[in-house]
Amino acid sequence: MDQRNVTPISLLQYVPENSSRPKVWTYKFPMPGDKYIPMYELIVLDAVSRETIHVQHSAYPETKELTYSYYWNNAGDALYSIYDDRDEKNLHLLIIDPSTGQAKEILNESSSTYIEWQQPNFEALNNGDFVWFSERSGYGHLYL
């Protein structure tokens, strides 16, 4: 995660453990309207060869903690990634070849309002198809 230009924010802990002096905690935190936000770059690590493979896709914007989902297919030769945009009105599903880093967007769900999604809302099938949960009709449905 690249947070180099993200502006820090501080919190004050008035009564820290074993001390009577307040303690300041500072960390990088993007606020609405900030120019710089944390960006994630996907990397596949081969545990056997110790090779690092960079996924050929633009960096993901940070939206909220743990919103990115990754799933292997049963054969172990494809990785799926789900992520949303910062405004949470677009949801993307990628298929990634872990041996080359090639990535292809196979689904992009858009809405004029917030897209509600929970993990997991996706299931890869053995034949290459996938099941996708969506509320695009206004009601929750599973799509093949």
GROMACS .gro file of N, CA and C in nm:
model
  432
    1MET      N    1   0.085  -0.116   0.000
    1MET     CA    2   0.000   0.000   0.000
    1MET      C    3   0.090   0.124   0.000
    2ASP      N    4   0.063   0.213  -0.091
    2ASP     CA    5   0.139   0.337  -0.104
    2ASP      C    6   0.065   0.448  -0.031
    3GLN      N    7   0.122   0.494   0.080
    3GLN     CA    8   0.063   0.602   0.159
    3GLN      C    9   0.155   0.724   0.166
    4ARG      N   10   0.252   0.732   0.077
    4ARG     CA   11   0.356   0.834   0.089
    4ARG      C   12   0.303   0.976   0.102
    5ASN      N   13   0.202   1.014   0.025
    5ASN     CA   14   0.155   1.153   0.026
    5ASN      C   15   0.026   1.173   0.104
    6VAL      N   16  -0.018   1.069   0.174
    6VAL     CA   17  -0.142   1.079   0.252
    6VAL      C   18  -0.116   1.162   0.378
    7THR      N   19  -0.205   1.255   0.406
    7THR     CA   20  -0.191   1.343   0.522
    7THR      C   21  -0.219   1.266   0.651
    8PRO      N   22  -0.134   1.284   0.752
    8PRO     CA   23  -0.158   1.215   0.879
    8PRO      C   24  -0.267   1.283   0.962
    9ILE      N   25  -0.323   1.207   1.052
    9ILE     CA   26  -0.423   1.255   1.147
    9ILE      C   27  -0.380   1.203   1.285
   10SER      N   28  -0.416   1.275   1.388
   10SER     CA   29  -0.376   1.235   1.523
   10SER      C   30  -0.496   1.215   1.613
   11LEU      N   31  -0.482   1.120   1.704
   11LEU     CA   32  -0.582   1.095   1.808
   11LEU      C   33  -0.512   1.110   1.942
   12LEU      N   34  -0.586   1.156   2.040
   12LEU     CA   35  -0.530   1.175   2.173
   12LEU      C   36  -0.591   1.073   2.268
   13GLN      N   37  -0.506   0.994   2.330
   13GLN     CA   38  -0.550   0.898   2.431
   13GLN      C   39  -0.528   0.966   2.567
   14TYR      N   40  -0.637   1.010   2.628
   14TYR     CA   41  -0.627   1.089   2.750
   14TYR      C   42  -0.573   1.011   2.869
   15VAL      N   43  -0.607   0.883   2.879
   15VAL     CA   44  -0.563   0.802   2.993
   15VAL      C   45  -0.499   0.673   2.940
   16PRO      N   46  -0.373   0.682   2.897
   16PRO     CA   47  -0.307   0.560   2.851
   16PRO      C   48  -0.275   0.468   2.968
   17GLU      N   49  -0.262   0.341   2.937
   17GLU     CA   50  -0.232   0.242   3.039
   17GLU      C   51  -0.096   0.272   3.105
   18ASN      N   52  -0.092   0.262   3.235
   18ASN     CA   53   0.031   0.281   3.315
   18ASN      C   54   0.092   0.421   3.303
   19SER      N   55   0.010   0.522   3.275
   19SER     CA   56   0.063   0.658   3.266
   19SER      C   57  -0.048   0.757   3.296
   20SER      N   58  -0.009   0.871   3.347
   20SER     CA   59  -0.108   0.976   3.370
   20SER      C   60  -0.098   1.084   3.263
   21ARG      N   61  -0.002   1.070   3.174
   21ARG     CA   62   0.014   1.168   3.067
   21ARG      C   63  -0.058   1.121   2.940
   22PRO      N   64  -0.128   1.212   2.876
   22PRO     CA   65  -0.194   1.175   2.750
   22PRO      C   66  -0.091   1.131   2.645
   23LYS      N   67  -0.135   1.046   2.554
   23LYS     CA   68  -0.049   0.995   2.448
   23LYS      C   69  -0.112   1.028   2.313
   24VAL      N   70  -0.030   1.071   2.219
   24VAL     CA   71  -0.076   1.105   2.084
   24VAL      C   72  -0.046   0.988   1.991
   25TRP      N   73  -0.148   0.945   1.918
   25TRP     CA   74  -0.133   0.840   1.816
   25TRP      C   75  -0.155   0.906   1.680
   26THR      N   76  -0.058   0.893   1.590
   26THR     CA   77  -0.066   0.954   1.458
   26THR      C   78  -0.057   0.845   1.352
   27TYR      N   79  -0.141   0.857   1.252
   27TYR     CA   80  -0.140   0.761   1.142
   27TYR      C   81  -0.191   0.829   1.017
   28LYS      N   82  -0.165   0.768   0.902
   28LYS     CA   83  -0.209   0.823   0.774
   28LYS      C   84  -0.358   0.793   0.757
   29PHE      N   85  -0.435   0.897   0.721
   29PHE     CA   86  -0.579   0.878   0.707
   29PHE      C   87  -0.632   0.976   0.602
   30PRO      N   88  -0.690   0.925   0.492
   30PRO     CA   89  -0.744   1.015   0.390
   30PRO      C   90  -0.881   1.069   0.432
   31MET      N   91  -0.898   1.197   0.419
   31MET     CA   92  -1.027   1.261   0.448
   31MET      C   93  -1.098   1.289   0.316
   32PRO      N   94  -1.232   1.300   0.318
   32PRO     CA   95  -1.304   1.332   0.195
   32PRO      C   96  -1.249   1.460   0.132
   33GLY      N   97  -1.225   1.454   0.003
   33GLY     CA   98  -1.173   1.569  -0.070
   33GLY      C   99  -1.022   1.576  -0.076
   34ASP      N  100  -0.951   1.491  -0.001
   34ASP     CA  101  -0.805   1.492  -0.006
   34ASP      C  102  -0.756   1.454  -0.145
   35LYS      N  103  -0.646   1.516  -0.186
   35LYS     CA  104  -0.588   1.488  -0.317
   35LYS      C  105  -0.524   1.349  -0.321
   36TYR      N  106  -0.459   1.310  -0.211
   36TYR     CA  107  -0.387   1.183  -0.207
   36TYR      C  108  -0.457   1.084  -0.115
   37ILE      N  109  -0.473   0.963  -0.164
   37ILE     CA  110  -0.531   0.855  -0.084
   37ILE      C  111  -0.439   0.733  -0.096
   38PRO      N  112  -0.446   0.641  -0.002
   38PRO     CA  113  -0.364   0.520  -0.014
   38PRO      C  114  -0.406   0.440  -0.138
   39MET      N  115  -0.307   0.382  -0.204
   39MET     CA  116  -0.332   0.301  -0.323
   39MET      C  117  -0.266   0.165  -0.303
   40TYR      N  118  -0.339   0.060  -0.344
   40TYR     CA  119  -0.290  -0.078  -0.333
   40TYR      C  120  -0.244  -0.127  -0.468
   41GLU      N  121  -0.132  -0.196  -0.471
   41GLU     CA  122  -0.084  -0.263  -0.592
   41GLU      C  123  -0.079  -0.412  -0.562
   42LEU      N  124  -0.139  -0.491  -0.650
   42LEU     CA  125  -0.141  -0.636  -0.629
   42LEU      C  126  -0.010  -0.700  -0.674
   43ILE      N  127   0.037  -0.791  -0.590
   43ILE     CA  128   0.158  -0.867  -0.619
   43ILE      C  129   0.129  -1.013  -0.584
   44VAL      N  130   0.166  -1.105  -0.672
   44VAL     CA  131   0.152  -1.248  -0.645
   44VAL      C  132   0.291  -1.300  -0.608
   45LEU      N  133   0.298  -1.371  -0.497
   45LEU     CA  134   0.425  -1.430  -0.453
   45LEU      C  135   0.419  -1.581  -0.472
   46ASP      N  136   0.515  -1.636  -0.545
   46ASP     CA  137   0.525  -1.780  -0.564
   46ASP      C  138   0.607  -1.836  -0.447
   47ALA      N  139   0.542  -1.914  -0.362
   47ALA     CA  140   0.607  -1.965  -0.241
   47ALA      C  141   0.719  -2.063  -0.273
   48VAL      N  142   0.709  -2.135  -0.384
   48VAL     CA  143   0.812  -2.234  -0.419
   48VAL      C  144   0.934  -2.166  -0.481
   49SER      N  145   0.911  -2.087  -0.585
   49SER     CA  146   1.024  -2.024  -0.655
   49SER      C  147   1.068  -1.893  -0.590
   50ARG      N  148   0.987  -1.841  -0.499
   50ARG     CA  149   1.010  -1.713  -0.432
   50ARG      C  150   1.008  -1.596  -0.531
   51GLU      N  151   0.941  -1.617  -0.644
   51GLU     CA  152   0.930  -1.514  -0.747
   51GLU      C  153   0.817  -1.417  -0.711
   52THR      N  154   0.839  -1.290  -0.742
   52THR     CA  155   0.739  -1.186  -0.722
   52THR      C  156   0.682  -1.148  -0.859
   53ILE      N  157   0.551  -1.157  -0.875
   53ILE     CA  158   0.486  -1.124  -1.001
   53ILE      C  159   0.392  -1.007  -0.977
   54HIS      N  160   0.417  -0.895  -1.045
   54HIS     CA  161   0.332  -0.778  -1.032
   54HIS      C  162   0.210  -0.795  -1.122
   55VAL      N  163   0.092  -0.777  -1.066
   55VAL     CA  164  -0.032  -0.787  -1.143
   55VAL      C  165  -0.042  -0.665  -1.233
   56GLN      N  166  -0.071  -0.688  -1.361
   56GLN     CA  167  -0.075  -0.582  -1.460
   56GLN      C  168  -0.213  -0.515  -1.460
   57HIS      N  169  -0.231  -0.431  -1.360
   57HIS     CA  170  -0.356  -0.357  -1.342
   57HIS      C  171  -0.323  -0.231  -1.264
   58SER      N  172  -0.399  -0.127  -1.287
   58SER     CA  173  -0.373  -0.003  -1.213
   58SER      C  174  -0.394  -0.026  -1.063
   59ALA      N  175  -0.330   0.057  -0.983
   59ALA     CA  176  -0.341   0.044  -0.838
   59ALA      C  177  -0.484   0.068  -0.793
   60TYR      N  178  -0.525  -0.001  -0.688
   60TYR     CA  179  -0.660   0.012  -0.633
   60TYR      C  180  -0.663   0.128  -0.534
   61PRO      N  181  -0.769   0.205  -0.532
   61PRO     CA  182  -0.782   0.307  -0.428
   61PRO      C  183  -0.826   0.244  -0.296
   62GLU      N  184  -0.777   0.298  -0.187
   62GLU     CA  185  -0.821   0.253  -0.055
   62GLU      C  186  -0.959   0.311  -0.030
   63THR      N  187  -1.053   0.228   0.010
   63THR     CA  188  -1.186   0.278   0.039
   63THR      C  189  -1.221   0.260   0.184
   64LYS      N  190  -1.216   0.141   0.232
   64LYS     CA  191  -1.239   0.113   0.374
   64LYS      C  192  -1.166  -0.016   0.408
   65GLU      N  193  -1.145  -0.038   0.532
   65GLU     CA  194  -1.064  -0.151   0.575
   65GLU      C  195  -1.122  -0.284   0.529
   66LEU      N  196  -1.036  -0.368   0.472
   66LEU     CA  197  -1.067  -0.506   0.435
   66LEU      C  198  -1.183  -0.520   0.336
   67THR      N  199  -1.191  -0.429   0.239
   67THR     CA  200  -1.299  -0.442   0.141
   67THR      C  201  -1.256  -0.516   0.016
   68TYR      N  202  -1.134  -0.560   0.011
   68TYR     CA  203  -1.086  -0.628  -0.108
   68TYR      C  204  -1.093  -0.778  -0.086
   69SER      N  205  -1.147  -0.847  -0.181
   69SER     CA  206  -1.165  -0.991  -0.169
   69SER      C  207  -1.086  -1.061  -0.278
   70TYR      N  208  -1.023  -1.170  -0.240
   70TYR     CA  209  -0.942  -1.248  -0.332
   70TYR      C  210  -0.984  -1.394  -0.320
   71TYR      N  211  -1.002  -1.460  -0.434
   71TYR     CA  212  -1.046  -1.599  -0.437
   71TYR      C  213  -0.966  -1.674  -0.541
   72TRP      N  214  -0.918  -1.792  -0.507
   72TRP     CA  215  -0.855  -1.881  -0.604
   72TRP      C  216  -0.962  -1.971  -0.664
   73ASN      N  217  -0.946  -2.007  -0.791
   73ASN     CA  218  -1.034  -2.110  -0.846
   73ASN      C  219  -0.986  -2.245  -0.793
   74ASN      N  220  -1.067  -2.349  -0.813
   74ASN     CA  221  -1.033  -2.481  -0.757
   74ASN      C  222  -0.904  -2.539  -0.815
   75ALA      N  223  -0.873  -2.508  -0.940
   75ALA     CA  224  -0.751  -2.560  -1.003
   75ALA      C  225  -0.626  -2.486  -0.956
   76GLY      N  226  -0.645  -2.368  -0.897
   76GLY     CA  227  -0.532  -2.290  -0.849
   76GLY      C  228  -0.457  -2.215  -0.957
   77ASP      N  229  -0.516  -2.205  -1.077
   77ASP     CA  230  -0.447  -2.136  -1.186
   77ASP      C  231  -0.509  -2.001  -1.220
   78ALA      N  232  -0.604  -1.956  -1.140
   78ALA     CA  233  -0.664  -1.824  -1.160
   78ALA      C  234  -0.699  -1.764  -1.024
   79LEU      N  235  -0.677  -1.635  -1.014
   79LEU     CA  236  -0.709  -1.560  -0.894
   79LEU      C  237  -0.813  -1.456  -0.930
   80TYR      N  238  -0.916  -1.444  -0.849
   80TYR     CA  239  -1.020  -1.344  -0.871
   80TYR      C  240  -1.005  -1.236  -0.765
   81SER      N  241  -1.027  -1.112  -0.805
   81SER     CA  242  -1.019  -1.000  -0.712
   81SER      C  243  -1.143  -0.913  -0.729
   82ILE      N  244  -1.202  -0.875  -0.616
   82ILE     CA  245  -1.317  -0.785  -0.616
   82ILE      C  246  -1.276  -0.659  -0.541
   83TYR      N  247  -1.303  -0.544  -0.601
   83TYR     CA  248  -1.277  -0.419  -0.530
   83TYR      C  249  -1.379  -0.314  -0.574
   84ASP      N  250  -1.398  -0.214  -0.488
   84ASP     CA  251  -1.490  -0.106  -0.522
   84ASP      C  252  -1.413   0.025  -0.532
   85ASP      N  253  -1.473   0.122  -0.601
   85ASP     CA  254  -1.413   0.254  -0.612
   85ASP      C  255  -1.433   0.330  -0.482
   86ARG      N  256  -1.365   0.441  -0.470
   86ARG     CA  257  -1.371   0.518  -0.345
   86ARG      C  258  -1.512   0.567  -0.316
   87ASP      N  259  -1.589   0.601  -0.418
   87ASP     CA  260  -1.727   0.648  -0.394
   87ASP      C  261  -1.825   0.533  -0.374
   88GLU      N  262  -1.778   0.410  -0.386
   88GLU     CA  263  -1.856   0.288  -0.365
   88GLU      C  264  -1.979   0.278  -0.455
   89LYS      N  265  -1.965   0.331  -0.577
   89LYS     CA  266  -2.071   0.322  -0.677
   89LYS      C  267  -2.034   0.228  -0.792
   90ASN      N  268  -1.914   0.173  -0.788
   90ASN     CA  269  -1.866   0.080  -0.890
   90ASN      C  270  -1.798  -0.037  -0.821
   91LEU      N  271  -1.833  -0.157  -0.864
   91LEU     CA  272  -1.774  -0.279  -0.810
   91LEU      C  273  -1.709  -0.353  -0.927
   92HIS      N  274  -1.584  -0.394  -0.910
   92HIS     CA  275  -1.507  -0.456  -1.017
   92HIS      C  276  -1.470  -0.599  -0.980
   93LEU      N  277  -1.479  -0.689  -1.078
   93LEU     CA  278  -1.433  -0.826  -1.061
   93LEU      C  279  -1.326  -0.852  -1.166
   94LEU      N  280  -1.207  -0.887  -1.120
   94LEU     CA  281  -1.095  -0.918  -1.209
   94LEU      C  282  -1.064  -1.066  -1.204
   95ILE      N  283  -1.014  -1.119  -1.315
   95ILE     CA  284  -0.954  -1.251  -1.316
   95ILE      C  285  -0.806  -1.230  -1.347
   96ILE      N  286  -0.722  -1.295  -1.268
   96ILE     CA  287  -0.577  -1.274  -1.277
   96ILE      C  288  -0.508  -1.407  -1.301
   97ASP      N  289  -0.417  -1.408  -1.398
   97ASP     CA  290  -0.331  -1.525  -1.419
   97ASP      C  291  -0.211  -1.508  -1.327
   98PRO      N  292  -0.201  -1.587  -1.221
   98PRO     CA  293  -0.093  -1.566  -1.124
   98PRO      C  294   0.047  -1.595  -1.179
   99SER      N  295   0.056  -1.671  -1.288
   99SER     CA  296   0.188  -1.703  -1.343
   99SER      C  297   0.245  -1.589  -1.426
  100THR      N  298   0.158  -1.504  -1.483
  100THR     CA  299   0.205  -1.394  -1.569
  100THR      C  300   0.172  -1.257  -1.512
  101GLY      N  301   0.073  -1.250  -1.425
  101GLY     CA  302   0.028  -1.121  -1.373
  101GLY      C  303  -0.076  -1.054  -1.461
  102GLN      N  304  -0.113  -1.119  -1.573
  102GLN     CA  305  -0.215  -1.062  -1.661
  102GLN      C  306  -0.348  -1.053  -1.587
  103ALA      N  307  -0.414  -0.937  -1.595
  103ALA     CA  308  -0.543  -0.917  -1.529
  103ALA      C  309  -0.645  -0.869  -1.631
  104LYS      N  310  -0.768  -0.917  -1.615
  104LYS     CA  311  -0.877  -0.878  -1.706
  104LYS      C  312  -1.001  -0.853  -1.622
  105GLU      N  313  -1.066  -0.738  -1.644
  105GLU     CA  314  -1.191  -0.711  -1.574
  105GLU      C  315  -1.302  -0.790  -1.643
  106ILE      N  316  -1.370  -0.877  -1.568
  106ILE     CA  317  -1.475  -0.959  -1.628
  106ILE      C  318  -1.614  -0.913  -1.584
  107LEU      N  319  -1.621  -0.822  -1.488
  107LEU     CA  320  -1.750  -0.767  -1.447
  107LEU      C  321  -1.728  -0.632  -1.384
  108ASN      N  322  -1.813  -0.536  -1.420
  108ASN     CA  323  -1.813  -0.404  -1.358
  108ASN      C  324  -1.957  -0.369  -1.331
  109GLU      N  325  -1.992  -0.363  -1.205
  109GLU     CA  326  -2.128  -0.328  -1.168
  109GLU      C  327  -2.129  -0.183  -1.122
  110SER      N  328  -2.217  -0.102  -1.182
  110SER     CA  329  -2.224   0.040  -1.151
  110SER      C  330  -2.363   0.076  -1.103
  111SER      N  331  -2.369   0.179  -1.020
  111SER     CA  332  -2.496   0.228  -0.969
  111SER      C  333  -2.485   0.379  -0.948
  112SER      N  334  -2.597   0.448  -0.957
  112SER     CA  335  -2.595   0.592  -0.929
  112SER      C  336  -2.591   0.617  -0.778
  113THR      N  337  -2.614   0.511  -0.701
  113THR     CA  338  -2.607   0.520  -0.555
  113THR      C  339  -2.507   0.418  -0.503
  114TYR      N  340  -2.490   0.414  -0.375
  114TYR     CA  341  -2.399   0.322  -0.307
  114TYR      C  342  -2.432   0.177  -0.341
  115ILE      N  343  -2.330   0.094  -0.368
  115ILE     CA  344  -2.350  -0.049  -0.392
  115ILE      C  345  -2.322  -0.123  -0.262
  116GLU      N  346  -2.422  -0.191  -0.211
  116GLU     CA  347  -2.408  -0.271  -0.090
  116GLU      C  348  -2.356  -0.408  -0.129
  117TRP      N  349  -2.244  -0.446  -0.073
  117TRP     CA  350  -2.191  -0.581  -0.101
  117TRP      C  351  -2.121  -0.633   0.023
  118GLN      N  352  -2.132  -0.762   0.037
  118GLN     CA  353  -2.071  -0.830   0.151
  118GLN      C  354  -1.981  -0.941   0.098
  119GLN      N  355  -1.880  -0.974   0.173
  119GLN     CA  356  -1.792  -1.083   0.135
  119GLN      C  357  -1.847  -1.212   0.192
  120PRO      N  358  -1.850  -1.322   0.122
  120PRO     CA  359  -1.826  -1.328  -0.022
  120PRO      C  360  -1.956  -1.308  -0.099
  121ASN      N  361  -1.952  -1.239  -0.209
  121ASN     CA  362  -2.068  -1.227  -0.296
  121ASN      C  363  -2.038  -1.288  -0.432
  122PHE      N  364  -1.940  -1.378  -0.434
  122PHE     CA  365  -1.888  -1.436  -0.558
  122PHE      C  366  -1.848  -1.580  -0.531
  123GLU      N  367  -1.873  -1.666  -0.631
  123GLU     CA  368  -1.827  -1.806  -0.621
  123GLU      C  369  -1.782  -1.850  -0.759
  124ALA      N  370  -1.656  -1.892  -0.772
  124ALA     CA  371  -1.603  -1.943  -0.898
  124ALA      C  372  -1.644  -2.088  -0.914
  125LEU      N  373  -1.694  -2.123  -1.032
  125LEU     CA  374  -1.734  -2.261  -1.060
  125LEU      C  375  -1.624  -2.332  -1.138
  126ASN      N  376  -1.624  -2.464  -1.136
  126ASN     CA  377  -1.519  -2.543  -1.202
  126ASN      C  378  -1.515  -2.525  -1.353
  127ASN      N  379  -1.628  -2.488  -1.415
  127ASN     CA  380  -1.631  -2.474  -1.561
  127ASN      C  381  -1.588  -2.335  -1.608
  128GLY      N  382  -1.544  -2.247  -1.516
  128GLY     CA  383  -1.501  -2.112  -1.554
  128GLY      C  384  -1.607  -2.007  -1.534
  129ASP      N  385  -1.732  -2.048  -1.517
  129ASP     CA  386  -1.839  -1.952  -1.487
  129ASP      C  387  -1.827  -1.909  -1.341
  130PHE      N  388  -1.909  -1.812  -1.303
  130PHE     CA  389  -1.911  -1.772  -1.163
  130PHE      C  390  -2.052  -1.727  -1.125
  131VAL      N  391  -2.081  -1.737  -0.998
  131VAL     CA  392  -2.208  -1.690  -0.942
  131VAL      C  393  -2.179  -1.558  -0.873
  132TRP      N  394  -2.264  -1.458  -0.899
  132TRP     CA  395  -2.243  -1.322  -0.849
  132TRP      C  396  -2.370  -1.275  -0.780
  133PHE      N  397  -2.357  -1.226  -0.657
  133PHE     CA  398  -2.471  -1.169  -0.586
  133PHE      C  399  -2.479  -1.021  -0.618
  134SER      N  400  -2.602  -0.974  -0.649
  134SER     CA  401  -2.621  -0.833  -0.682
  134SER      C  402  -2.760  -0.788  -0.640
  135GLU      N  403  -2.770  -0.661  -0.606
  135GLU     CA  404  -2.899  -0.597  -0.580
  135GLU      C  405  -2.932  -0.498  -0.691
  136ARG      N  406  -2.880  -0.521  -0.812
  136ARG     CA  407  -2.897  -0.425  -0.922
  136ARG      C  408  -3.043  -0.403  -0.959
  137SER      N  409  -3.130  -0.501  -0.930
  137SER     CA  410  -3.272  -0.487  -0.961
  137SER      C  411  -3.348  -0.419  -0.847
  138GLY      N  412  -3.278  -0.393  -0.737
  138GLY     CA  413  -3.344  -0.341  -0.618
  138GLY      C  414  -3.364  -0.449  -0.513
  139TYR      N  415  -3.346  -0.574  -0.554
  139TYR     CA  416  -3.359  -0.689  -0.464
  139TYR      C  417  -3.236  -0.777  -0.483
  140GLY      N  418  -3.201  -0.853  -0.381
  140GLY     CA  419  -3.086  -0.942  -0.390
  140GLY      C  420  -3.114  -1.063  -0.478
  141HIS      N  421  -3.027  -1.087  -0.577
  141HIS     CA  422  -3.039  -1.202  -0.666
  141HIS      C  423  -2.901  -1.260  -0.691
  142LEU      N  424  -2.898  -1.388  -0.728
  142LEU     CA  425  -2.774  -1.452  -0.771
  142LEU      C  426  -2.775  -1.458  -0.923
  143TYR      N  427  -2.665  -1.422  -0.985
  143TYR     CA  428  -2.652  -1.422  -1.130
  143TYR      C  429  -2.542  -1.518  -1.170
  144LEU      N  430  -2.562  -1.589  -1.282
  144LEU     CA  431  -2.462  -1.682  -1.334
  144LEU      C  432  -2.394  -1.618  -1.453
   0.00000   0.00000   0.00000
